[in-house]
Amino acid sequence: MDVFRQVTSHTAVLPQANIDTDQIIPARFLKITDKQGLGENAFYDWRYDEQGKPNPAFVLNQNPFDQAGVLVAGDNFGCGSSREHAPWALLGKGFRAVISTRIADIFSNNALKNGLLPIVVDSAFHQKLTAQPGATVNIDLEQQTVTLAEDGARVGFTIDPFARYCMLHGIDHLDFLLQQEEAIKAYEEAAA
Amino acid sequence: MEHPSPTNQGSSPPSRPRTLFEKIWQQHEVKAATADHPAVLYIDLHLIHEVTSPQAFDELRRRGLKVRRPDRCLATMDHSTPSLPADAAGAFPYVDDLARKQVEKLVENCRAFGIELYDLNSEHQGIVHVIGPEMGATQPGKTIVCGDSHTSTHGAFGALAFGIGTSEVGHVMATQCLLQHRPKTTAVEFTGRLKPGVGAKDMILALIAEIGVGGGTGQVFEYRGEAVEALSMEERMTLCNMSIEAGARAGLVAPDQKTFDYLKGRPWSPQGQAWEKAVARWRELPTDEGAAFDRVVHIDASRIEPMITFGTHPGMAMPIDDTVPAEIHGEATDKALNYMQFKAGETLIGKKVDVVFIGSCTNSRISDLREAASIFRDRNVAPGVRALIVPGSKKVKAMAEAEGLDQIFRAAGAEWREPSCSMCIAMNGDQVGAGQLAVSTSNRNFEGRQGKGSRTLLAGPATAAAAAVTGVVTDARRLGGT
């Protein structure tokens, strides 16, 4: 996993609530056996028309939002299936963080394991972000803050300390679990 | 993320009343959570399928790791598999090369890592959440995971079962453990009794309509009350299956005599003296009198009507006779209604239906097929409607055929298929066309879920069957037969 300390980028805003993982990456793109090409298919059914041509009305097809590194999305982002292809697709599209007022559990777990930072903010700050698509924000994982460049408005966010440590140092969660071998063995022996 | 500091309950005195969830959690803590790391939770059963496992197997290869406990894995293929049988030469009609290769990759991976696989030629193959219980692999008190959000199904047996992503699939393969934050607990109390013609699918849709698709985020539900106790094991699976559609991590029902009777004698169930011991252990699992939940939700089961969805997520559900609302949970429904081509204030009764799908891990078990057959019997699929019936497993299919249900479906003009996820996720070529309206017994009515541009109405098997034979959205109670 790549080290994540700070990200400064402009935002793209998808204000709808309940954007599910079928919208982030439709199921027909799950037949791959690797992680390649998912970024091109992120939000496919919103992003392309029947002929596969980019839909100019969709935000992520518009400059500068197509280059955004931070996605601001409506409440309950990432609901639905457990497909890790969803964070893979968002990372492939160039996003490093998603900001919402609520983020679904499995999506959030999956995102954290891949260096995509899920950030939950209060609705007042969220409204501020959705009102100015393309605004530049600084996300500081060390300080656990999101700052709007324009007026310096800042909000803190909470994150599981373990996931934060892993992201700050680029450590894979599996490395930690593999170090628990003795405890796992002892558990199995006691349970047998 | 909402609960960064789970407390260590492992050292609590045993006399303190505990919930079913707490008992399972505590029994599986290899290491309790600390300020530095979440709990290390032992996983008893890992269900594996072709879509969410290949990248995890590759990670094991990259690191030179083995699958730690192949004996705790149950693998099958269901998402990308065709619902049509093999040809005379034994070749299966995959929708495309990618699907075939994905399934072949699972075969290769299971062979390389020593995992038993129920493949398309196995009599045990089926939708992973149908065959786990059927094989007796799903048992009370177990921790069960799968790279699939509908793993919550297995909570019907009093097992703590939840969906995970592919990274975590790799974690379980390599260590049989997961790093987990302790979720909060919600008691969902269904008081009173269901009316005739109302079932488990209606209960769960009514709950999600009440609390919303994010209403269970960070929580584990325990379904309780008279109406839950009265459900069969198959109905309890339908109920727990859609816990994730409320955003819950898992859904649980306390194990009881019905649970034990269901499991007795199944291939993976304990046998002989081990069975008696297991049942004695399982009887200790139900929530103790006086145990506290973080939250309690009350639903009056006697007031639940047959439910149907009208929008683009499962929380947009209503009694079938109601009119489409302009908002739900303070969320305007206009965008969803625009997609669905419905207007606020209108009824769905009488809407012309193009496709009916009866299947999926929600409603593809034998009781679901019996319920549907009672409507199809001596009736025909209405002109212009395509009705697809996909049993959940080879075993369900064999049972249905032994009872002659397939004959009822075929005689009515419905398509009787091979076990697969099929039109629920539309990965295998079974799909609803753009703009077409489908009544489906599956679990998600998201935009494009059943095929690009598909419009899905979720409902129970009787409502789906009633739509098939009348050609329009119909309250099945008006037809009789359930």
XYZ file of C-alpha atoms in Angstrom:
674
model
C 0.000 0.000 0.000
C 1.253 3.496 -0.876
C 2.073 5.875 1.960
C -0.686 8.438 2.548
C 0.228 11.534 4.568
C -1.329 14.518 2.836
C -3.325 15.103 -0.298
C -4.034 18.487 -1.817
C -6.395 18.401 -4.755
C -9.536 19.914 -6.141
C -12.809 18.072 -5.625
C -15.450 16.515 -7.824
C -18.950 16.452 -6.335
C -21.576 13.711 -6.752
C -24.253 14.997 -4.362
C -26.728 12.084 -4.625
C -27.331 10.022 -1.492
C -26.864 6.249 -1.456
C -24.442 5.889 -4.369
C -24.100 2.113 -4.377
C -21.176 -0.016 -5.515
C -23.117 -1.112 -8.622
C -22.946 2.529 -9.768
C -19.265 2.859 -8.829
C -18.409 -0.241 -10.848
C -21.212 -2.224 -12.545
C -21.185 -5.993 -11.966
C -20.395 -6.846 -15.584
C -16.885 -5.484 -14.988
C -16.252 -7.925 -12.137
C -15.306 -10.814 -14.408
C -11.644 -9.857 -14.336
C -9.159 -11.841 -12.251
C -6.793 -8.928 -11.636
C -7.251 -5.219 -10.817
C -6.514 -3.768 -14.224
C -8.706 -1.372 -16.186
C -11.236 -0.659 -13.448
C -10.534 3.094 -13.422
C -11.694 3.405 -17.021
C -14.974 1.715 -16.104
C -15.648 3.595 -12.851
C -19.224 4.973 -12.884
C -19.546 3.444 -16.350
C -23.320 3.688 -16.719
C -23.315 7.348 -15.682
C -20.148 8.157 -17.570
C -20.857 6.667 -20.996
C -23.870 6.516 -23.303
C -25.310 3.530 -25.134
C -22.563 3.717 -27.744
C -19.827 3.899 -25.123
C -19.191 7.583 -25.783
C -18.509 9.868 -22.803
C -21.678 11.542 -21.547
C -20.761 15.258 -21.508
C -23.376 16.014 -18.838
C -21.665 13.784 -16.284
C -19.400 15.656 -13.899
C -16.457 13.287 -14.142
C -16.327 13.895 -17.904
C -15.921 17.643 -17.380
C -12.714 19.584 -16.882
C -11.349 20.026 -14.206
C -13.473 17.464 -12.330
C -12.119 14.627 -14.472
C -8.740 15.275 -12.830
C -10.043 15.542 -9.246
C -8.254 13.610 -6.523
C -10.992 14.017 -3.924
C -14.559 12.833 -4.380
C -17.293 14.541 -2.369
C -20.373 12.314 -2.372
C -23.863 12.253 -0.856
C -24.849 10.408 2.310
C -24.303 6.646 2.685
C -21.717 6.388 -0.073
C -20.604 2.892 -1.131
C -23.658 0.968 0.048
C -24.473 -2.398 -1.487
C -22.074 -5.139 -2.415
C -18.731 -5.993 -0.824
C -16.821 -5.731 -4.113
C -13.362 -4.305 -3.469
C -13.432 -3.464 -7.170
C -15.216 -0.260 -6.057
C -12.228 1.298 -4.253
C -9.906 -0.172 -6.904
C -11.975 1.610 -9.577
C -11.935 4.932 -7.691
C -8.181 4.715 -7.163
C -7.787 3.817 -10.829
C -9.788 6.924 -11.700
C -7.343 8.991 -9.665
C -9.191 9.526 -6.384
C -7.233 9.325 -3.117
C -10.071 10.235 -0.753
C -13.876 10.170 -0.532
C -15.744 12.610 1.684
C -19.356 12.006 2.719
C -21.646 12.342 5.718
C -21.841 8.554 6.017
C -19.898 5.779 4.305
C -20.982 2.145 4.175
C -19.018 -0.245 6.427
C -17.652 -2.734 3.913
C -16.725 -0.040 1.394
C -14.911 1.858 4.119
C -13.007 -1.256 5.256
C -12.021 -2.038 1.678
C -10.957 1.541 0.936
C -8.652 1.711 3.969
C -6.813 -1.417 2.867
C -5.984 0.138 -0.483
C -4.898 3.645 0.464
C -8.187 5.326 -0.427
C -9.131 7.484 2.554
C -12.850 7.459 3.522
C -13.680 10.628 5.449
C -16.942 11.302 7.269
C -17.675 14.977 7.970
C -20.642 16.783 9.514
C -23.415 17.951 7.221
C -22.529 21.661 7.581
C -19.000 21.147 6.241
C -20.332 18.686 3.665
C -22.762 21.310 2.384
C -19.904 23.775 2.114
C -18.009 21.284 -0.037
C -20.962 20.343 -2.234
C -21.706 24.042 -2.813
C -18.320 24.616 -4.430
C -17.353 21.763 -6.751
C -13.733 21.959 -7.803
C -12.642 23.723 -4.618
C -9.134 22.844 -3.504
C -8.905 20.927 -0.255
C -5.994 19.728 1.804
C -6.390 16.439 3.604
C -3.879 15.848 6.375
C -4.023 12.316 7.721
C -1.452 13.000 10.423
C -3.535 15.866 11.832
C -6.837 14.234 10.778
C -8.099 17.415 9.181
C -9.711 18.573 5.947
C -9.026 22.198 5.049
C -10.629 24.272 2.316
C -7.832 26.203 0.618
C -9.949 29.231 -0.243
C -11.075 30.323 3.224
C -9.104 28.040 5.503
C -12.266 26.411 6.890
C -11.130 23.265 8.627
C -12.814 20.214 10.050
C -11.400 17.249 11.913
C -12.283 13.639 11.180
C -11.954 10.392 13.085
C -10.282 7.294 11.751
C -9.407 3.951 13.283
C -5.906 4.518 14.743
C -4.647 1.217 13.348
C -5.815 1.968 9.801
C -4.330 5.452 10.099
C -0.965 4.076 11.214
C -0.967 1.594 8.316
C -1.773 4.320 5.777
C 0.810 6.739 7.163
C 3.518 4.076 6.902
C 2.284 2.149 3.882
C 1.847 -1.040 5.922
C -0.435 -3.820 4.780
C -2.908 -5.106 7.393
C -1.947 -8.656 6.461
C 1.595 -8.059 7.728
C 0.202 -7.405 11.196
C -2.005 -10.514 11.100
C 0.881 -12.709 9.986
C 2.787 -11.595 13.088
C -0.033 -13.001 15.272
C 0.811 -16.594 14.368
C 1.592 -17.679 17.928
C -1.656 -16.313 19.322
C -3.626 -17.878 16.462
C -2.007 -21.246 17.054
C -2.725 -21.041 20.771
C -6.340 -20.153 20.048
C -6.749 -23.099 17.670
C -5.224 -25.500 20.172
C -7.455 -24.260 22.985
C -10.561 -24.455 20.789
C -9.821 -27.972 19.486
C -15.109 4.023 11.839
C -17.809 5.205 14.162
C -16.429 3.083 16.962
C -12.693 3.633 17.199
C -12.377 2.494 20.796
C -14.139 -0.800 21.313
C -14.062 -1.876 24.920
C -12.636 -5.202 25.873
C -15.555 -7.272 27.094
C -13.429 -10.421 27.271
C -12.673 -9.888 30.957
C -16.289 -9.257 32.021
C -17.638 -11.562 34.719
C -19.545 -14.452 33.117
C -22.659 -13.711 35.144
C -23.342 -10.455 33.298
C -26.210 -11.017 30.838
C -24.869 -11.079 27.289
C -26.374 -10.925 23.835
C -26.011 -13.683 21.266
C -23.626 -11.415 19.372
C -21.429 -10.774 22.425
C -21.153 -14.472 23.167
C -19.985 -15.303 19.655
C -17.642 -12.325 19.518
C -15.978 -13.144 22.823
C -15.536 -16.789 21.918
C -13.658 -15.796 18.775
C -11.299 -13.133 20.057
C -7.784 -14.378 19.422
C -6.659 -11.009 20.728
C -8.904 -8.353 22.190
C -8.739 -4.863 20.758
C -6.195 -2.463 22.231
C -5.564 1.233 21.684
C -3.180 0.198 18.892
C -5.140 -2.399 16.967
C -8.645 -3.769 16.462
C -9.578 -7.204 17.764
C -8.098 -10.235 16.022
C -11.161 -12.365 15.353
C -10.975 -16.058 14.483
C -13.049 -17.178 11.491
C -14.584 -20.652 11.576
C -15.863 -20.877 8.021
C -14.711 -19.136 4.852
C -17.026 -19.331 1.845
C -15.275 -18.748 -1.472
C -16.551 -18.023 -4.991
C -15.026 -17.049 -8.306
C -15.593 -13.274 -8.361
C -13.941 -11.976 -5.188
C -11.182 -14.564 -4.702
C -8.703 -14.502 -7.649
C -6.815 -11.388 -6.542
C -6.588 -12.821 -2.994
C -5.099 -16.088 -4.233
C -2.627 -14.023 -6.281
C -1.607 -12.111 -3.157
C -0.903 -15.393 -1.374
C 1.220 -16.500 -4.325
C 3.079 -13.202 -4.371
C 3.972 -13.638 -0.712
C 4.636 -17.365 -0.910
C 1.840 -18.149 1.572
C -0.443 -21.162 1.882
C -4.137 -21.265 2.725
C -3.817 -21.851 6.462
C -6.923 -23.980 6.960
C -8.302 -25.405 3.704
C -10.567 -27.544 5.899
C -12.388 -24.369 6.959
C -13.073 -23.299 3.377
C -16.117 -24.097 1.285
C -15.801 -23.091 -2.361
C -18.296 -23.050 -5.176
C -19.063 -21.093 -8.344
C -22.263 -19.124 -8.786
C -21.951 -15.529 -10.081
C -20.389 -15.935 -13.534
C -21.807 -19.378 -14.181
C -24.457 -19.983 -16.844
C -27.982 -20.945 -15.813
C -28.252 -23.183 -18.863
C -26.908 -26.745 -18.805
C -23.800 -28.054 -20.559
C -24.108 -29.202 -24.168
C -23.769 -32.843 -25.238
C -19.988 -32.505 -25.176
C -20.086 -31.223 -21.590
C -19.255 -27.600 -22.492
C -21.042 -24.926 -20.469
C -22.506 -21.915 -22.315
C -20.593 -19.092 -20.606
C -21.676 -15.594 -21.547
C -18.128 -14.752 -22.635
C -14.501 -15.777 -22.340
C -13.909 -13.625 -19.276
C -16.605 -15.483 -17.338
C -15.236 -18.869 -18.387
C -11.699 -17.859 -17.484
C -12.790 -16.550 -14.086
C -14.452 -19.861 -13.267
C -11.442 -21.819 -14.564
C -9.217 -19.654 -12.383
C -11.191 -20.741 -9.311
C -10.759 -24.396 -10.283
C -7.025 -23.840 -10.714
C -6.701 -21.911 -7.444
C -8.653 -24.430 -5.379
C -6.545 -27.246 -6.772
C -3.274 -25.386 -6.109
C -4.224 -24.449 -2.541
C -5.936 -27.713 -1.554
C -9.481 -26.387 -1.193
C -12.476 -28.614 -1.874
C -14.585 -27.095 -4.640
C -18.202 -27.778 -5.514
C -17.933 -27.103 -9.242
C -20.597 -27.139 -11.936
C -20.417 -30.915 -12.147
C -20.922 -31.384 -8.406
C -24.320 -32.345 -7.013
C -23.639 -29.835 -4.215
C -23.041 -26.778 -6.430
C -25.240 -23.753 -5.985
C -25.393 -20.185 -4.731
C -22.844 -20.043 -1.922
C -25.392 -18.769 0.632
C -27.819 -21.533 -0.257
C -25.342 -24.421 -0.081
C -23.577 -23.386 3.165
C -26.691 -24.133 5.240
C -27.710 -27.017 2.989
C -24.369 -28.765 3.615
C -24.637 -28.125 7.348
C -21.465 -26.011 7.159
C -23.408 -23.067 8.579
C -23.842 -23.698 12.304
C -24.873 -21.727 15.385
C -22.121 -19.821 17.144
C -19.744 -19.874 14.177
C -18.018 -16.883 12.617
C -18.590 -17.048 8.877
C -17.256 -14.752 6.169
C -17.328 -14.560 2.395
C -16.340 -12.015 -0.202
C -20.003 -11.282 -0.688
C -22.252 -8.889 1.200
C -25.145 -11.357 1.444
C -23.122 -13.521 3.815
C -25.492 -12.058 6.406
C -27.859 -14.873 5.277
C -26.103 -17.357 7.563
C -27.070 -15.332 10.637
C -30.391 -17.182 10.444
C -28.631 -20.012 12.307
C -27.279 -17.807 15.078
C -23.885 -17.516 13.372
C -22.022 -14.206 13.142
C -21.749 -13.930 9.366
C -20.668 -10.946 7.322
C -19.360 -9.898 3.934
C -15.745 -8.892 3.389
C -13.663 -7.477 0.548
C -10.966 -9.263 -1.396
C -8.096 -8.012 0.828
C -9.833 -9.581 3.798
C -10.488 -12.751 1.799
C -6.692 -12.944 1.554
C -6.324 -12.271 5.288
C -8.613 -15.168 6.172
C -6.929 -17.479 3.678
C -3.501 -16.711 5.127
C -4.287 -16.456 8.851
C -7.889 -17.641 9.418
C -8.348 -14.294 11.185
C -9.595 -10.763 10.563
C -8.903 -7.438 12.231
C -12.316 -6.236 13.289
C -13.908 -3.385 15.171
C -16.695 -4.452 17.417
C -19.993 -3.323 15.903
C -22.904 -2.043 17.954
C -25.961 -4.206 18.535
C -29.539 -3.481 17.537
C -32.500 -5.563 18.657
C -35.125 -5.625 15.911
C -38.296 -6.697 17.704
C -41.059 -7.975 15.451
C -44.040 -8.046 17.757
C -47.312 -9.792 16.943
C -47.994 -12.272 14.142
C -47.860 -11.933 10.384
C -51.118 -11.876 8.454
C -51.757 -14.654 5.935
C -50.070 -13.925 2.613
C -47.269 -11.935 4.267
C -43.776 -13.418 4.570
C -40.150 -12.877 5.514
C -39.403 -10.815 2.411
C -42.149 -8.417 3.418
C -40.758 -8.199 6.957
C -37.282 -7.219 5.806
C -38.526 -4.764 3.178
C -40.809 -3.188 5.796
C -37.844 -2.838 8.173
C -35.573 -1.247 5.550
C -38.367 1.098 4.476
C -38.675 2.083 8.143
C -35.017 2.652 9.066
C -33.468 3.379 5.662
C -30.663 1.809 3.613
C -28.030 3.300 5.915
C -30.015 2.740 9.101
C -27.955 -0.242 10.197
C -24.477 1.121 9.483
C -21.969 -0.057 12.100
C -24.500 -2.405 13.702
C -25.338 -6.073 14.016
C -29.064 -6.800 14.093
C -30.675 -9.472 16.207
C -34.149 -10.262 14.887
C -36.417 -11.162 17.764
C -40.037 -11.614 18.729
C -42.943 -13.911 18.071
C -43.075 -13.329 14.322
C -39.386 -14.230 13.956
C -39.651 -17.349 16.091
C -42.571 -18.476 13.932
C -40.501 -18.331 10.726
C -39.051 -21.457 9.140
C -35.267 -21.654 8.725
C -35.613 -20.747 5.058
C -37.681 -17.682 5.902
C -35.137 -16.676 8.565
C -32.467 -16.848 5.846
C -34.508 -14.471 3.666
C -34.825 -12.106 6.622
C -31.105 -12.145 7.520
C -30.031 -12.052 3.861
C -31.144 -8.470 3.361
C -29.701 -7.099 6.636
C -26.934 -5.620 4.495
C -29.540 -3.661 2.504
C -30.119 -1.671 5.693
C -26.347 -1.237 5.902
C -26.006 -3.644 8.861
C -22.842 -5.722 9.206
C -24.840 -8.827 10.034
C -28.255 -10.097 11.102
C -28.839 -12.809 13.673
C -31.674 -15.044 14.810
C -31.276 -17.045 18.025
C -30.863 -20.768 17.371
C -33.742 -22.953 18.544
C -35.170 -26.417 17.973
C -36.000 -25.526 14.347
C -32.339 -24.704 13.778
C -31.176 -27.998 15.271
C -33.788 -30.014 13.349
C -32.697 -28.356 10.099
C -29.017 -29.161 10.669
C -29.304 -32.709 11.985
C -27.734 -35.285 9.677
C -26.360 -32.840 7.100
C -22.927 -33.655 5.610
C -20.909 -31.099 7.625
C -23.065 -31.290 10.791
C -21.557 -32.958 13.861
C -22.553 -36.607 14.099
C -23.263 -39.004 16.981
C -22.069 -37.871 20.416
C -20.530 -34.773 18.890
C -24.022 -33.769 17.760
C -25.445 -33.920 21.299
C -22.515 -31.903 22.605
C -22.902 -29.335 19.866
C -26.626 -28.905 20.517
C -25.953 -28.473 24.252
C -23.429 -25.748 23.381
C -25.797 -24.106 20.908
C -28.569 -23.947 23.504
C -26.350 -21.600 25.540
C -26.097 -19.078 22.714
C -29.394 -17.142 22.782
C -29.324 -13.666 24.321
C -29.599 -13.770 28.105
C -32.591 -12.272 29.843
C -31.743 -8.667 30.689
C -28.851 -8.325 28.228
C -28.594 -4.812 26.826
C -28.583 -3.789 23.172
C -27.237 -0.453 21.975
C -30.515 0.210 20.219
C -33.986 -1.329 19.924
C -36.288 -1.042 16.901
C -39.914 -2.149 17.164
C -41.938 -3.319 14.180
C -45.544 -4.460 14.549
C -45.544 -7.613 12.410
C -49.338 -7.801 12.374
C -49.484 -4.553 10.394
C -47.033 -5.593 7.670
C -48.556 -5.906 4.188
C -47.051 -7.590 1.118
C -44.282 -5.181 0.146
C -42.870 -4.003 -3.169
C -40.130 -1.504 -4.033
C -40.820 1.456 -6.264
C -37.400 3.131 -6.517
C -33.713 2.458 -6.930
C -32.711 1.132 -3.519
C -34.356 -1.379 -1.195
C -35.401 1.312 1.294
C -37.770 2.684 -1.345
C -40.355 0.036 -0.507
C -44.067 0.256 0.313
C -47.138 -1.927 0.848
C -48.157 -3.173 -2.599
C -51.514 -1.360 -2.451
C -49.995 2.002 -1.508
C -49.265 4.881 -3.830
C -45.712 5.889 -4.724
C -44.447 8.524 -2.254
C -42.677 11.745 -3.253
C -40.175 11.319 -0.442
C -38.944 8.687 1.961
C -36.692 9.313 5.008
C -36.610 12.944 3.979
C -35.023 11.905 0.683
C -36.880 13.109 -2.415
C -37.692 10.200 -4.701
C -37.851 12.229 -7.935
C -34.540 11.064 -9.384
C -35.397 7.435 -8.632
C -38.928 7.814 -10.016
C -37.549 9.431 -13.133
C -35.347 6.375 -13.657
C -38.232 4.004 -12.862
C -40.643 5.967 -15.084
C -43.153 6.264 -12.230
C -44.972 9.277 -10.860
C -45.440 10.151 -7.214
C -49.003 9.473 -6.114
C -49.718 6.657 -8.539
C -50.264 2.991 -7.715
C -48.026 0.237 -9.086
C -50.938 -2.221 -9.214
C -51.689 -2.906 -12.869
C -48.275 -1.768 -14.194
C -47.292 -3.897 -17.150
C -44.372 -6.207 -16.375
C -41.816 -7.494 -18.923
C -39.748 -9.893 -16.840
C -40.244 -11.948 -13.689
C -37.210 -13.371 -11.901
C -37.607 -15.911 -9.125
C -34.253 -16.829 -7.607
C -31.132 -15.392 -5.858
C -29.688 -16.001 -2.381
C -32.734 -14.174 -1.014
C -35.538 -16.333 -2.412
C -34.422 -19.443 -4.321
C -34.966 -22.149 -1.736
C -37.504 -24.929 -1.933
C -40.122 -23.095 0.142
C -39.831 -20.090 -2.201
C -40.349 -22.329 -5.224
C -43.347 -24.010 -3.581
C -44.852 -20.593 -2.877
C -44.350 -19.542 -6.496
C -45.647 -22.868 -7.830
C -48.894 -22.466 -5.897
C -49.594 -19.409 -8.072
C -48.317 -20.869 -11.366
C -50.350 -24.076 -10.939
C -53.067 -24.268 -13.632
C -52.178 -20.806 -14.883
C -50.049 -19.529 -17.762
C -47.354 -16.905 -17.933
C -49.067 -13.865 -19.458
C -48.281 -13.049 -23.107
C -45.226 -10.817 -23.463
C -43.789 -11.743 -20.063
C -40.535 -13.637 -19.659
C -40.492 -15.651 -16.421
C -37.156 -17.064 -15.287
C -37.027 -19.457 -12.346
C -33.564 -20.255 -11.032
C -33.268 -22.682 -8.113
C -30.581 -21.812 -5.544
C -28.701 -25.096 -5.688
C -28.513 -28.459 -7.404
C -30.164 -29.913 -4.334
C -33.047 -27.421 -4.417
C -33.445 -28.165 -8.121
C -33.566 -31.924 -7.494
C -36.100 -31.509 -4.685
C -38.291 -29.278 -6.836
C -38.166 -31.762 -9.691
C -38.982 -34.659 -7.363
C -42.091 -32.722 -6.297
C -42.996 -31.879 -9.883
C -42.639 -28.124 -9.381
C -40.545 -27.833 -12.553
C -43.466 -29.327 -14.481
C -45.806 -26.685 -13.088
C -43.392 -23.906 -14.097
C -42.711 -25.336 -17.548
C -46.388 -26.018 -18.208
C -47.119 -22.385 -17.360
C -44.498 -21.251 -19.845
C -41.749 -20.229 -17.426
C -38.053 -21.003 -17.982
C -36.632 -23.518 -15.484
C -32.895 -22.991 -15.113
C -29.721 -24.295 -13.473
C -28.538 -22.907 -10.101
C -26.729 -19.565 -10.322
C -26.984 -15.961 -9.124
C -28.361 -15.329 -12.598
C -30.497 -12.249 -13.105
C -29.936 -10.883 -9.591
C -26.514 -9.574 -10.583
C -26.729 -10.136 -14.355
C -23.119 -11.276 -14.758
C -23.847 -14.524 -16.582
C -25.889 -13.195 -19.489
C -29.278 -13.488 -17.791
C -30.460 -9.906 -17.758
C -33.360 -7.508 -17.954
C -33.314 -5.312 -21.049
C -32.953 -1.535 -20.976
C -36.242 0.066 -19.999
C -37.883 -3.246 -19.148
C -39.795 -3.588 -15.893
C -38.994 -6.670 -13.813
C -40.527 -8.058 -10.655
C -37.687 -9.880 -8.910
C -37.356 -11.898 -5.724
C -33.728 -10.767 -5.474
C -32.281 -8.170 -3.118
C -31.197 -5.065 -5.038
C -33.121 -2.670 -7.234
C -30.163 -0.387 -7.900
C -30.003 1.350 -11.285
C -28.765 -1.139 -13.849
C -28.373 -3.949 -11.327
C -30.237 -6.480 -13.483
C -28.791 -5.113 -16.731
C -28.092 -1.618 -18.011
C -31.314 0.420 -17.933
C -33.254 -2.350 -16.142
C -36.100 -1.271 -13.836
C -36.510 -3.590 -10.865
C -39.362 -4.091 -8.418
C -38.316 -6.248 -5.462
C -40.946 -8.467 -3.881
C -41.548 -11.926 -2.452
C -42.082 -15.090 -4.524
C -45.899 -14.932 -4.480
C -45.971 -11.333 -5.757
C -43.436 -12.196 -8.457
C -45.422 -15.243 -9.561
C -48.657 -13.225 -9.557
C -47.013 -10.669 -11.855
C -45.905 -13.460 -14.190
C -49.371 -14.961 -14.624
C -51.281 -11.694 -14.836
C -48.679 -9.690 -16.772
C -49.052 -6.771 -14.378
C -48.164 -5.892 -10.790
C -50.754 -7.767 -8.747
C -51.486 -8.387 -5.088
C -51.091 -12.185 -4.943
C -53.758 -12.412 -2.226
C -56.357 -11.563 -4.881
C -55.390 -14.732 -6.782
C -55.444 -17.070 -3.816
C -53.279 -20.127 -3.796
C -50.599 -19.197 -1.282
